[in-house]
Amino acid sequence: MTAIVLYGLRESLRRKMFAVVLVLTVGFLALYAWGAHAAFRDTRGFVGPGNENLDPDALTGAIIQGLAMFATLFLGAILSVFLTLNVIRGDAEAGLLQPLVVRPVGRARLLLARFVGAAGVAAIYVLGVYAATVAIANWAGGWTPDRVVAPGLELAAAVVVVSALALAGSVFFAPIANGIGTLMVFGAGLIAGLLGEIGQAINSQRLQHIARLASWALPFDALYEDALHRLTVDTTGFAEYVLKLGPFGGSHQAGTSLLAWSVLYLVLVLAVAVAAFSVRDL
Amino acid sequence: MASVLAVAGLEKRYRRVQALAGVDLAVEPGQLVGLLGPNGAGKSTLVKIACGLVRPTRGRAEVAGAPAGSVAARQALGYLAELFRFPGWMTADEVLALHQRLAHSPGGTAERGELLELVGLPEARRTRVAAMSKGMQQRLGIAQAMVGKPQLLLLDEPTSALDPAGRRVVRELLEELRRRGTSVLLNSHLLSEVELVCDHVVIVDHGRVVAAGAPADLRREGGVEVETAVGVRKFPDARRADVPRLVRELVAAGEDVFGVRVVTSTLEEAYLEVVE
């Protein structure tokens, strides 16, 4: 098991895609630092309408951190999809998989080990970028999220779920189809979250219902929204009201059952992948 | 002693295509068996079922007494796929080390060195796969298949990318495996190679075994040629057993006999006869 995990890790880190994502990340963090510094500086004088209770640093910090988390999730999802999209069918077509499968390892262990390797890289990447963005926000405006650790973990968990979906897809689909399909599913999840926020703003029960269903069907979006929610969980006043709209889908408390479902969902997706791989002719 | 590979009534259907239609085959301990047949005959499917990559539709395949595809069966075999690749970033040594770990081989550095020596790649230990020629990669593939001293080696076209010198290395390697008592199922299109090294040949066509036996048994006697003072006289229906009588009759008829040759068909001719 360890040998395959290490093999998967090395395979992941060797990919040109990983280098591209790292370069993009450095660029993103540099721009983020510049933007965050400017945003905090320019919003220091803000007050709420009628001088309501408004902490401009909390408002600015939460918004730019929310944007940073969206970017982090997006980059993490891209990374996780590209690390897992060809694990089964792609590697089998290339002849990379057969020499490993005939070894006395077991297909389930092989698949799970590859998942641990790829999802581990993606999760560590997300945690690293998240930590960097939190540090940058603190440096630029002295602001720290109300919860520092949990949002990062939820963001990493969201990317792990995306990894599992791409891995399961790799059993059934050729790499390009799998990559496109998984990214479309990822986009659909985020759009569903956005629809939910719109539904809340215009008081549309139907849109909110669709968003709720999407959260259960694609729980990575629920994890992302819950992570956003935890950024400002203790913030009150006008800032709280503004932040409820939030950037790119807004924050929304997932609740214990949805978080538990996310774990079960991950297990189910991996179980389907293992079951399908076990009977697949190579 | 039980067969290292035992296949009985093996069938495989891919939707509308019947790849195997009831194959029986056995590889005994220490035996080198050549698997021949035209493209699409079902040879690779048979090998893939034996190593657990493909599930049979019907029938039984056992490796070292364990059902094909089981952990015990996979522990007992080494496999070189027809189309395979190793990650380009790995060195030859890393490839073998990975497979040692997966095969639970305790051989360590010594085994890796010995295997690279055996396949003629002693200098390639630290060479990355990406920097290797196709032939070198194929030899590395053979070395990989031999990790952990498997009882059965399943080699699917092991010489397809090799030059004549490389093919010779593989032939010598197969001889070495015979000396070590390793059983080999060799799937190859190179009949001359199979004829040279294999103890037993199985010819598959349209998913069925159409001929099997020792290479010498598959070859057909094609008459007798007698060199006399007036030229070579041919007796197309005669057999080896007829030679003393033929010589006696010719001498009695006053002819001088300078040489006698029993004509036999090659394995290639025998092969073409059964598959065409």
Coordinates of C-alpha atoms in Angstrom, one line a residue:
Chain A
M1 CA 0.0 0.0 0.0
T2 CA 2.7 2.5 1.0
A3 CA 4.7 1.7 -2.1
I4 CA 1.7 2.6 -4.3
V5 CA 0.9 5.7 -2.3
L6 CA 4.5 6.9 -2.7
Y7 CA 4.4 6.0 -6.4
G8 CA 1.2 8.0 -6.7
L9 CA 2.7 10.9 -4.8
R10 CA 5.9 11.0 -7.0
E11 CA 3.8 10.5 -10.1
S12 CA 1.6 13.5 -9.0
L13 CA 4.6 15.8 -8.2
R14 CA 6.3 14.9 -11.5
R15 CA 3.4 16.0 -13.6
K16 CA 4.0 19.2 -15.6
M17 CA 0.5 20.1 -14.5
F18 CA 1.7 20.4 -10.9
A19 CA 4.4 22.8 -11.9
V20 CA 1.9 24.9 -13.9
V21 CA -0.4 25.1 -10.9
L22 CA 2.5 26.1 -8.6
V23 CA 3.4 28.9 -11.0
L24 CA -0.2 30.0 -11.2
T25 CA -0.4 29.9 -7.4
V26 CA 2.6 32.0 -6.9
G27 CA 1.1 34.5 -9.3
F28 CA -2.2 34.4 -7.6
L29 CA -0.7 34.9 -4.1
A30 CA 1.4 37.8 -5.3
L31 CA -1.6 39.5 -6.8
Y32 CA -3.7 38.6 -3.8
A33 CA -1.2 40.3 -1.4
W34 CA -1.2 43.4 -3.6
G35 CA -5.0 43.5 -3.9
A36 CA -5.5 42.8 -0.2
H37 CA -3.1 45.5 0.9
A38 CA -4.9 48.0 -1.4
A39 CA -8.4 46.8 -0.3
F40 CA -7.7 47.2 3.4
R41 CA -6.1 50.6 2.8
D42 CA -9.0 51.9 0.7
T43 CA -11.8 50.7 2.9
R44 CA -10.5 51.9 6.3
G45 CA -12.8 54.9 6.1
F46 CA -16.0 53.0 5.4
V47 CA -19.0 53.3 7.7
G48 CA -22.4 51.7 7.4
P49 CA -25.5 53.6 6.2
G50 CA -26.5 55.8 9.2
N51 CA -23.3 54.9 11.0
E52 CA -24.5 51.3 11.8
N53 CA -22.1 49.0 13.4
L54 CA -19.7 48.2 10.7
D55 CA -16.1 46.9 11.0
P56 CA -14.5 47.7 7.6
D57 CA -11.6 45.4 8.3
A58 CA -13.9 42.5 9.0
L59 CA -15.9 43.3 5.9
T60 CA -12.9 43.6 3.7
G61 CA -11.0 40.7 5.2
A62 CA -14.0 38.3 4.9
I63 CA -14.7 39.3 1.3
I64 CA -11.2 39.0 0.1
Q65 CA -10.6 35.8 2.1
G66 CA -13.8 34.4 0.6
L67 CA -12.6 35.3 -2.9
A68 CA -9.2 33.8 -2.1
M69 CA -11.0 30.6 -0.9
F70 CA -12.9 30.4 -4.2
A71 CA -9.6 30.7 -6.1
T72 CA -8.0 28.2 -3.9
L73 CA -10.9 25.7 -4.3
F74 CA -10.8 26.3 -8.1
L75 CA -7.1 25.7 -8.3
G76 CA -7.3 22.7 -5.9
A77 CA -10.1 21.2 -7.9
I78 CA -8.2 21.6 -11.2
L79 CA -5.1 20.1 -9.6
S80 CA -7.1 17.1 -8.1
V81 CA -8.9 16.5 -11.4
F82 CA -5.7 16.5 -13.4
L83 CA -3.9 14.2 -10.9
T84 CA -6.7 11.6 -11.0
L85 CA -8.4 11.8 -14.4
N86 CA -6.3 9.0 -16.0
V87 CA -5.6 6.8 -13.0
I88 CA -7.5 3.8 -14.4
R89 CA -8.5 3.9 -18.0
G90 CA -5.9 6.4 -19.0
D91 CA -3.1 4.4 -17.4
A92 CA -4.5 1.1 -18.7
E93 CA -4.5 2.5 -22.2
A94 CA -1.0 3.7 -21.8
G95 CA 0.1 0.3 -20.5
L96 CA 1.2 1.8 -17.1
L97 CA -1.4 0.0 -15.0
Q98 CA -1.1 -3.6 -16.1
P99 CA 2.3 -4.3 -14.6
L100 CA 1.0 -3.0 -11.2
V101 CA -2.3 -4.8 -11.3
V102 CA -0.9 -8.2 -11.8
R103 CA 1.1 -7.9 -8.6
P104 CA -0.4 -9.4 -5.4
V105 CA -1.6 -6.0 -4.2
G106 CA -5.4 -6.2 -4.9
R107 CA -7.2 -3.8 -7.1
A108 CA -9.0 -2.1 -4.2
R109 CA -5.8 -1.3 -2.4
L110 CA -4.2 -0.1 -5.6
L111 CA -7.1 2.2 -6.4
L112 CA -7.3 3.5 -2.8
A113 CA -3.5 4.0 -2.6
R114 CA -3.6 6.1 -5.8
F115 CA -6.5 8.1 -4.4
V116 CA -4.6 8.7 -1.1
G117 CA -1.5 9.9 -3.2
A118 CA -3.4 12.2 -5.5
A119 CA -5.9 13.5 -3.0
G120 CA -3.2 14.0 -0.4
V121 CA -1.2 16.2 -2.8
A122 CA -4.3 18.2 -3.6
A123 CA -5.4 18.6 0.0
I124 CA -1.9 19.6 1.2
Y125 CA -1.8 22.1 -1.7
V126 CA -5.2 23.6 -0.7
L127 CA -4.2 23.8 3.0
G128 CA -0.9 25.5 2.0
V129 CA -2.6 28.1 -0.2
Y130 CA -5.3 28.7 2.4
A131 CA -2.7 29.2 5.1
A132 CA -0.8 31.6 2.8
T133 CA -4.0 33.7 2.1
V134 CA -4.9 33.9 5.8
A135 CA -1.4 35.0 6.6
I136 CA -1.5 37.6 3.7
A137 CA -4.9 39.0 5.0
N138 CA -3.4 39.3 8.4
W139 CA -0.3 41.0 7.1
A140 CA -2.3 43.4 4.9
G141 CA -5.1 44.4 7.3
G142 CA -4.5 42.7 10.6
W143 CA -7.6 40.7 10.1
T144 CA -8.0 37.0 11.0
P145 CA -11.0 34.8 10.3
D146 CA -13.3 34.0 13.2
R147 CA -12.3 30.3 12.7
V148 CA -8.9 29.7 11.2
V149 CA -8.4 25.9 11.0
A150 CA -11.9 24.6 10.2
P151 CA -12.4 26.5 6.9
G152 CA -9.1 25.3 5.6
L153 CA -9.9 21.7 6.5
E154 CA -13.3 22.0 4.9
L155 CA -11.8 23.4 1.7
A156 CA -9.3 20.6 1.6
A157 CA -12.2 18.1 2.2
A158 CA -14.0 19.6 -0.7
V159 CA -11.0 19.0 -3.0
V160 CA -10.7 15.5 -1.7
V161 CA -14.4 14.9 -2.7
V162 CA -13.6 16.3 -6.2
S163 CA -10.6 13.9 -6.3
A164 CA -12.8 11.0 -5.5
L165 CA -15.3 11.9 -8.2
A166 CA -12.5 12.2 -10.8
L167 CA -11.0 8.9 -9.7
A168 CA -14.3 7.1 -10.0
G169 CA -14.8 8.7 -13.4
S170 CA -11.4 7.4 -14.5
V171 CA -12.7 3.8 -14.1
F172 CA -15.4 4.5 -16.6
F173 CA -14.2 7.3 -18.9
A174 CA -11.2 8.1 -21.1
P175 CA -9.0 10.9 -19.5
I176 CA -10.3 13.8 -21.6
A177 CA -13.9 12.9 -21.2
N178 CA -13.4 12.3 -17.5
G179 CA -11.6 15.6 -17.0
I180 CA -14.2 17.6 -18.8
G181 CA -17.0 15.8 -17.1
T182 CA -15.6 16.2 -13.6
L183 CA -14.9 19.9 -14.1
M184 CA -18.5 20.4 -15.4
V185 CA -19.8 18.6 -12.3
F186 CA -17.6 20.9 -10.2
G187 CA -18.9 24.0 -12.0
A188 CA -22.5 22.8 -11.7
G189 CA -22.0 22.4 -7.9
L190 CA -20.7 26.0 -7.6
I191 CA -23.5 27.4 -9.8
A192 CA -26.1 25.6 -7.7
G193 CA -24.7 27.3 -4.6
L194 CA -24.9 30.6 -6.4
L195 CA -28.5 29.9 -7.4
G196 CA -29.3 29.2 -3.7
E197 CA -27.9 32.7 -2.8
I198 CA -29.9 34.3 -5.5
G199 CA -33.0 32.3 -4.3
Q200 CA -32.4 33.7 -0.8
A201 CA -32.0 37.2 -2.1
I202 CA -35.2 37.1 -4.1
N203 CA -37.0 34.8 -1.7
S204 CA -37.5 32.0 -4.2
Q205 CA -38.2 28.8 -2.4
R206 CA -37.7 26.8 -5.6
L207 CA -34.2 28.1 -6.2
Q208 CA -33.3 27.5 -2.6
H209 CA -34.7 23.9 -2.8
I210 CA -32.6 23.2 -5.9
A211 CA -29.5 24.5 -4.2
R212 CA -30.2 22.3 -1.2
L213 CA -30.6 19.2 -3.4
A214 CA -27.4 20.1 -5.2
S215 CA -25.6 20.4 -1.8
W216 CA -26.6 16.8 -1.1
A217 CA -25.8 15.6 -4.5
L218 CA -22.4 17.4 -4.8
P219 CA -21.4 18.0 -1.2
F220 CA -18.1 19.7 -2.1
D221 CA -20.1 22.9 -2.6
A222 CA -21.7 22.5 0.8
L223 CA -18.3 22.1 2.4
Y224 CA -17.1 25.3 0.6
E225 CA -20.1 27.3 1.7
D226 CA -19.7 26.0 5.3
A227 CA -16.0 27.0 5.2
L228 CA -17.1 30.5 4.1
H229 CA -19.6 30.6 6.9
R230 CA -17.0 29.8 9.5
L231 CA -14.8 32.8 8.4
T232 CA -17.2 35.2 10.0
V233 CA -19.2 33.0 12.3
D234 CA -18.8 35.4 15.2
T235 CA -19.2 38.6 13.2
T236 CA -22.3 40.7 14.0
G237 CA -24.0 43.8 12.9
F238 CA -24.2 45.3 9.4
A239 CA -21.0 43.5 8.4
E240 CA -22.8 40.2 9.1
Y241 CA -25.7 41.2 6.9
V242 CA -23.4 42.2 4.0
L243 CA -21.3 39.0 4.4
K244 CA -24.3 36.7 4.2
L245 CA -24.4 37.5 0.5
G246 CA -20.8 36.7 0.3
P247 CA -18.6 36.3 -2.8
F248 CA -19.2 33.5 -5.4
G249 CA -22.1 31.6 -3.9
G250 CA -22.0 33.0 -0.4
S251 CA -21.7 31.4 3.0
H252 CA -24.1 28.8 4.3
Q253 CA -24.0 26.7 7.4
A254 CA -24.0 23.0 6.3
G255 CA -25.1 21.5 9.6
T256 CA -24.0 18.2 11.1
S257 CA -26.0 16.0 8.9
L258 CA -24.6 17.5 5.6
L259 CA -21.1 17.2 7.0
A260 CA -21.6 13.6 8.0
W261 CA -23.2 13.0 4.5
S262 CA -20.1 14.4 2.9
V263 CA -18.0 11.8 4.6
L264 CA -20.4 9.0 3.7
Y265 CA -20.6 10.4 0.1
L266 CA -16.8 10.2 -0.2
V267 CA -17.0 6.6 1.0
L268 CA -19.8 5.7 -1.4
V269 CA -18.0 7.3 -4.4
L270 CA -14.8 5.3 -3.6
A271 CA -16.8 2.1 -3.0
V272 CA -18.4 2.5 -6.5
A273 CA -15.0 3.1 -8.0
V274 CA -13.5 0.0 -6.3
A275 CA -16.5 -2.2 -7.3
A276 CA -16.3 -1.1 -10.9
F277 CA -12.6 -1.4 -11.1
S278 CA -12.7 -4.9 -9.6
V279 CA -14.7 -6.3 -12.5
R280 CA -13.1 -4.2 -15.2
D281 CA -11.2 -6.1 -17.9
L282 CA -7.8 -4.5 -18.6
Chain B
M1 CA 3.3 -32.8 -10.1
A2 CA 0.5 -30.3 -10.6
S3 CA 0.6 -28.0 -13.6
V4 CA 1.8 -24.5 -12.9
L5 CA -0.8 -23.2 -15.3
A6 CA -4.0 -25.2 -15.9
V7 CA -6.7 -23.9 -18.2
A8 CA -9.9 -25.9 -18.9
G9 CA -12.8 -25.0 -21.1
L10 CA -11.9 -21.4 -21.0
E11 CA -14.2 -19.0 -22.8
K12 CA -14.2 -15.3 -23.1
R13 CA -16.8 -13.2 -24.9
Y14 CA -16.4 -9.4 -25.5
R15 CA -20.0 -8.5 -26.3
R16 CA -20.4 -9.9 -29.8
V17 CA -16.8 -11.2 -30.2
Q18 CA -16.0 -14.6 -29.0
A19 CA -12.3 -14.3 -28.1
L20 CA -11.9 -17.7 -26.5
A21 CA -14.2 -20.6 -27.3
G22 CA -13.2 -23.4 -24.9
V23 CA -9.4 -23.5 -24.5
D24 CA -7.6 -26.3 -22.6
L25 CA -4.0 -25.8 -21.9
A26 CA -1.4 -26.8 -19.3
V27 CA 2.1 -25.6 -18.5
E28 CA 4.1 -28.0 -16.4
P29 CA 6.8 -27.1 -13.9
G30 CA 9.9 -26.0 -15.8
Q31 CA 8.3 -26.2 -19.2
L32 CA 8.6 -23.6 -21.9
V33 CA 5.4 -23.4 -23.8
G34 CA 5.1 -21.4 -27.0
L35 CA 1.7 -19.9 -27.7
L36 CA 1.2 -19.2 -31.4
G37 CA -1.7 -18.0 -33.5
P38 CA -2.7 -15.3 -35.9
N39 CA -3.7 -11.8 -34.8
G40 CA -7.0 -11.9 -33.0
A41 CA -6.7 -15.6 -32.3
G42 CA -7.2 -15.0 -28.5
K43 CA -3.6 -15.5 -27.3
S44 CA -3.3 -12.2 -25.4
T45 CA -6.8 -12.7 -23.9
L46 CA -5.7 -16.1 -22.7
V47 CA -2.5 -14.7 -21.1
K48 CA -4.5 -11.8 -19.6
I49 CA -7.0 -14.2 -18.0
A50 CA -4.1 -16.2 -16.6
C51 CA -2.7 -13.1 -14.8
G52 CA -6.1 -11.8 -13.7
L53 CA -6.4 -8.8 -15.9
V54 CA -9.4 -10.2 -17.7
R55 CA -12.3 -12.2 -16.2
P56 CA -13.3 -15.3 -18.1
T57 CA -16.9 -15.7 -19.3
R58 CA -16.8 -19.5 -18.6
G59 CA -14.2 -22.1 -17.7
R60 CA -11.4 -22.4 -15.3
A61 CA -7.8 -21.0 -15.1
E62 CA -5.5 -21.8 -12.2
V63 CA -2.0 -20.6 -11.5
A64 CA 0.0 -22.8 -9.1
G65 CA -3.2 -24.3 -7.9
A66 CA -4.9 -21.0 -7.2
P67 CA -7.7 -19.4 -9.2
A68 CA -6.3 -17.0 -11.8
G69 CA -6.5 -13.4 -10.5
S70 CA -6.4 -14.4 -6.8
V71 CA -3.6 -13.0 -4.6
A72 CA -2.0 -16.5 -4.4
A73 CA -2.0 -16.8 -8.2
R74 CA -0.5 -13.4 -8.7
Q75 CA 2.1 -14.1 -6.1
A76 CA 3.2 -17.0 -8.3
L77 CA 3.5 -15.3 -11.6
G78 CA 5.5 -12.6 -13.4
Y79 CA 4.0 -10.9 -16.4
L80 CA 5.2 -8.9 -19.3
A81 CA 2.4 -7.2 -21.2
E82 CA 2.4 -6.9 -25.0
L83 CA 1.9 -3.1 -24.6
F84 CA 3.4 -1.7 -21.4
R85 CA 5.1 1.3 -20.2
F86 CA 7.0 2.4 -17.1
P87 CA 6.9 6.0 -15.9
G88 CA 9.6 7.9 -17.7
W89 CA 10.9 9.6 -14.5
M90 CA 11.8 6.3 -12.9
T91 CA 15.2 4.7 -13.2
A92 CA 15.6 1.0 -14.0
D93 CA 16.5 0.4 -10.4
E94 CA 13.5 2.2 -9.1
V95 CA 11.2 0.3 -11.4
L96 CA 12.6 -3.0 -10.1
A97 CA 12.5 -1.8 -6.5
L98 CA 8.8 -0.8 -6.8
H99 CA 8.0 -4.3 -8.2
Q100 CA 10.0 -5.9 -5.5
R101 CA 7.9 -4.2 -2.9
L102 CA 4.7 -5.1 -4.7
A103 CA 5.7 -8.7 -5.1
H104 CA 7.0 -8.9 -1.5
S105 CA 10.4 -10.0 -2.9
P106 CA 13.2 -9.9 -0.3
G107 CA 15.8 -9.9 -3.1
G108 CA 17.0 -6.4 -2.5
T109 CA 19.8 -4.8 -4.4
A110 CA 21.4 -8.1 -5.3
E111 CA 18.3 -9.3 -7.1
R112 CA 18.0 -6.1 -9.0
G113 CA 21.6 -6.2 -10.1
E114 CA 21.3 -9.9 -11.1
L115 CA 18.1 -9.2 -13.1
L116 CA 19.6 -6.3 -15.0
E117 CA 22.7 -8.4 -15.7
L118 CA 20.4 -11.3 -17.0
V119 CA 18.6 -9.0 -19.5
G120 CA 21.8 -7.4 -20.6
L121 CA 21.3 -4.0 -18.9
P122 CA 24.0 -4.0 -16.2
E123 CA 24.9 -0.4 -17.0
A124 CA 21.4 0.9 -17.0
R125 CA 20.7 0.8 -13.3
R126 CA 20.5 4.5 -12.9
T127 CA 19.2 5.3 -16.3
R128 CA 15.7 6.8 -16.5
V129 CA 13.1 5.0 -18.5
A130 CA 12.6 8.1 -20.6
A131 CA 16.2 7.9 -21.7
M132 CA 16.0 4.2 -22.7
S133 CA 15.4 2.9 -26.2
K134 CA 12.3 0.8 -26.9
G135 CA 14.5 -2.4 -26.8
M136 CA 16.0 -1.4 -23.5
Q137 CA 12.5 -0.8 -22.0
Q138 CA 11.4 -4.2 -23.2
R139 CA 14.4 -5.9 -21.6
L140 CA 13.6 -3.9 -18.4
G141 CA 10.0 -5.2 -18.7
I142 CA 11.3 -8.8 -18.8
A143 CA 13.5 -8.1 -15.7
Q144 CA 10.4 -6.7 -14.0
A145 CA 8.5 -9.8 -14.8
M146 CA 11.2 -11.9 -13.2
V147 CA 11.2 -10.0 -9.9
G148 CA 10.5 -12.3 -6.9
K149 CA 11.5 -15.5 -8.8
P150 CA 8.0 -16.4 -10.0
Q151 CA 7.0 -20.0 -10.7
L152 CA 5.4 -19.0 -14.0
L153 CA 6.4 -16.3 -16.4
L154 CA 3.8 -15.0 -18.8
L155 CA 5.6 -13.2 -21.6
D156 CA 3.4 -11.5 -24.2
E157 CA 5.5 -10.7 -27.3
P158 CA 8.7 -10.2 -25.3
T159 CA 10.9 -9.7 -28.4
S160 CA 8.6 -7.5 -30.5
A161 CA 10.8 -4.4 -30.0
L162 CA 14.1 -6.1 -30.0
D163 CA 16.9 -6.1 -32.6
P164 CA 18.5 -9.5 -33.4
A165 CA 21.1 -9.1 -30.7
G166 CA 18.3 -8.3 -28.1
R167 CA 16.4 -11.4 -29.3
R168 CA 19.4 -13.5 -28.7
V169 CA 19.7 -12.2 -25.2
V170 CA 16.1 -13.1 -24.6
R171 CA 16.7 -16.6 -26.1
E172 CA 19.6 -17.1 -23.7
L173 CA 17.5 -15.8 -20.9
L174 CA 14.8 -18.3 -21.6
E175 CA 17.4 -21.1 -21.6
E176 CA 18.6 -19.9 -18.2
L177 CA 15.0 -19.9 -17.0
R178 CA 14.6 -23.5 -18.1
R179 CA 17.8 -24.4 -16.2
R180 CA 16.3 -22.7 -13.1
G181 CA 13.1 -24.7 -13.5
T182 CA 10.9 -21.6 -14.2
S183 CA 7.8 -22.3 -16.3
V184 CA 7.2 -19.9 -19.2
L185 CA 4.3 -19.3 -21.4
L186 CA 5.7 -17.4 -24.4
N187 CA 3.3 -15.6 -26.7
S188 CA 5.2 -14.8 -29.8
H189 CA 4.8 -14.3 -33.5
L190 CA 8.4 -15.3 -34.1
L191 CA 8.0 -19.0 -35.0
S192 CA 11.7 -19.6 -35.4
E193 CA 12.3 -18.3 -31.9
V194 CA 9.6 -20.5 -30.5
E195 CA 10.9 -23.5 -32.4
L196 CA 14.4 -22.9 -30.9
V197 CA 13.5 -22.5 -27.3
C198 CA 10.1 -24.1 -26.5
D199 CA 9.5 -27.6 -25.3
H200 CA 5.8 -27.5 -26.2
V201 CA 3.8 -25.4 -28.7
V202 CA 0.2 -24.6 -28.6
I203 CA -1.4 -23.1 -31.7
V204 CA -4.6 -21.1 -31.2
D205 CA -7.0 -19.9 -33.9
H206 CA -10.4 -18.4 -33.6
G207 CA -10.3 -18.9 -29.8
R208 CA -9.6 -22.6 -30.0
V209 CA -6.5 -24.8 -29.7
V210 CA -6.0 -26.2 -33.2
A211 CA -2.7 -27.9 -32.6
A212 CA -0.4 -28.7 -29.7
G213 CA 2.7 -30.7 -29.1
A214 CA 6.4 -30.7 -29.1
P215 CA 7.9 -28.7 -32.0
A216 CA 9.3 -31.9 -33.4
D217 CA 5.9 -33.5 -33.3
L218 CA 4.2 -30.7 -35.1
R219 CA 6.7 -30.8 -37.9
R220 CA 5.7 -33.1 -40.7
E221 CA 8.0 -35.4 -42.6
G222 CA 7.9 -34.4 -46.2
G223 CA 9.6 -37.3 -48.0
V224 CA 13.2 -38.5 -48.6
E225 CA 15.8 -37.1 -50.9
V226 CA 18.7 -39.4 -52.0
E227 CA 21.8 -38.1 -53.7
T228 CA 23.0 -40.4 -56.4
A229 CA 25.4 -40.3 -59.3
V230 CA 22.7 -39.1 -61.6
G231 CA 21.4 -36.4 -59.3
V232 CA 19.0 -36.1 -56.4
R233 CA 16.1 -38.5 -56.5
K234 CA 13.0 -37.5 -54.5
F235 CA 10.6 -39.9 -52.8
P236 CA 7.8 -37.6 -51.5
D237 CA 5.8 -40.3 -49.8
A238 CA 8.7 -42.0 -48.1
R239 CA 9.4 -41.7 -44.3
R240 CA 12.5 -42.0 -42.2
A241 CA 11.7 -45.6 -41.6
D242 CA 11.8 -46.2 -45.4
V243 CA 15.4 -45.0 -45.8
P244 CA 17.2 -48.4 -45.3
R245 CA 14.9 -50.1 -47.8
L246 CA 15.2 -47.3 -50.4
V247 CA 19.0 -47.3 -50.1
R248 CA 19.1 -51.1 -50.5
E249 CA 16.9 -51.0 -53.6
L250 CA 18.9 -48.3 -55.2
V251 CA 22.2 -50.0 -54.6
A252 CA 20.7 -53.3 -55.8
A253 CA 19.7 -51.5 -59.0
G254 CA 23.3 -50.5 -59.5
E255 CA 23.2 -46.9 -58.4
D256 CA 25.8 -45.2 -56.2
V257 CA 24.3 -43.5 -53.1
F258 CA 26.2 -40.4 -51.8
G259 CA 23.8 -39.0 -49.3
V260 CA 20.3 -39.3 -47.8
R261 CA 18.1 -36.5 -46.4
V262 CA 14.8 -37.0 -44.6
V263 CA 12.8 -33.8 -45.5
T264 CA 10.7 -32.3 -42.7
S265 CA 8.5 -29.3 -42.7
T266 CA 9.4 -26.3 -40.5
L267 CA 7.2 -25.2 -37.6
E268 CA 6.2 -22.3 -39.8
E269 CA 4.9 -24.6 -42.5
A270 CA 3.1 -26.7 -39.9
Y271 CA 1.6 -23.5 -38.4
L272 CA 0.4 -22.2 -41.7
E273 CA -1.1 -25.6 -42.5
V274 CA -3.3 -25.5 -39.4
V275 CA -4.3 -21.8 -39.4
E276 CA -5.0 -21.3 -43.1

